[in-house]
Amino acid sequence: MKVVPLGTRLLIKPYEEEKKTSGGIVLPDAAKEKQMTAKVIAVGEKVEDIDLKENDKVLYSKYSGTEIKIDDDDYIIIDQDDILAKIED
């Protein structure tokens, strides 16, 4: 299935969370902090003022967007205003 974000929205895929601490302790889901970095999958046609394209790494607001599941993978549809920064490696 292909999802195309409308207007000023983006489709992003959050990076997988670390399941263990550096000491090897496995963390339960309730103890993990929500991940705030993601990979851009698709960009809406009216996204302006920010230079984002597919495969860019971004930092987004903690509790923003709408979480969806596509083919057993988790994604977020988010407005461009909720993107805080582009992460360059």
XYZ file of C-alpha atoms in Angstrom:
89
model
C 0.000 0.000 0.000
C 1.276 3.469 -0.859
C 0.400 6.461 1.347
C 0.794 9.968 -0.067
C 0.570 12.764 2.540
C -1.681 15.672 1.623
C -0.934 19.376 1.856
C 1.754 20.269 4.392
C 2.052 16.816 5.936
C 4.889 14.309 5.868
C 4.970 10.547 6.326
C 7.807 9.557 8.658
C 9.047 6.249 10.079
C 10.352 6.456 13.660
C 13.690 4.776 14.266
C 13.537 1.618 16.369
C 14.116 2.143 20.070
C 17.030 0.590 21.913
C 15.653 -2.408 23.824
C 18.628 -2.752 26.207
C 20.696 -0.391 28.305
C 24.450 -0.189 27.776
C 24.793 -2.566 30.754
C 22.614 -5.165 29.026
C 19.417 -4.622 31.043
C 16.261 -5.166 28.983
C 13.807 -2.281 29.368
C 10.040 -2.863 29.427
C 7.927 -0.751 27.051
C 6.560 1.370 29.901
C 10.065 2.455 30.958
C 11.132 3.661 27.521
C 10.975 7.281 26.517
C 9.213 7.992 23.234
C 11.594 8.177 20.279
C 11.794 11.595 18.575
C 13.900 10.874 15.483
C 12.555 9.500 12.247
C 13.242 8.925 8.571
C 11.172 10.883 6.014
C 9.277 8.455 3.782
C 7.091 10.864 1.764
C 6.544 14.621 1.583
C 3.249 16.394 0.822
C 3.071 18.607 -2.255
C 2.643 21.844 -0.270
C 5.509 21.415 2.208
C 7.248 24.784 2.154
C 9.946 26.697 4.024
C 11.830 23.512 4.911
C 14.126 21.620 2.588
C 13.111 18.015 3.245
C 13.080 15.058 0.917
C 12.738 11.303 1.200
C 15.337 9.521 3.391
C 16.204 12.649 5.416
C 16.590 12.147 9.182
C 14.479 14.527 11.282
C 13.747 15.433 14.884
C 10.035 15.945 15.605
C 7.827 17.098 18.480
C 7.330 14.392 21.081
C 3.530 13.977 21.044
C 2.662 15.184 17.555
C 1.247 13.492 14.490
C -1.018 10.522 13.942
C 0.404 7.038 14.279
C -0.601 4.534 11.585
C 0.368 0.960 10.726
C 1.111 -0.048 7.132
C 2.062 -3.648 6.361
C 2.992 -4.290 10.031
C 5.309 -1.240 10.148
C 4.635 1.849 12.283
C 4.569 5.285 10.662
C 3.512 8.795 11.655
C 1.705 11.367 9.530
C 2.884 14.738 10.815
C 2.447 18.391 9.875
C 5.542 20.272 8.680
C 5.256 22.641 11.668
C 5.940 19.720 14.027
C 9.340 19.002 12.451
C 11.905 20.621 14.738
C 15.159 19.962 12.898
C 16.872 18.095 10.102
C 19.672 15.853 11.375
C 22.762 15.786 9.182
C 25.355 13.048 9.671
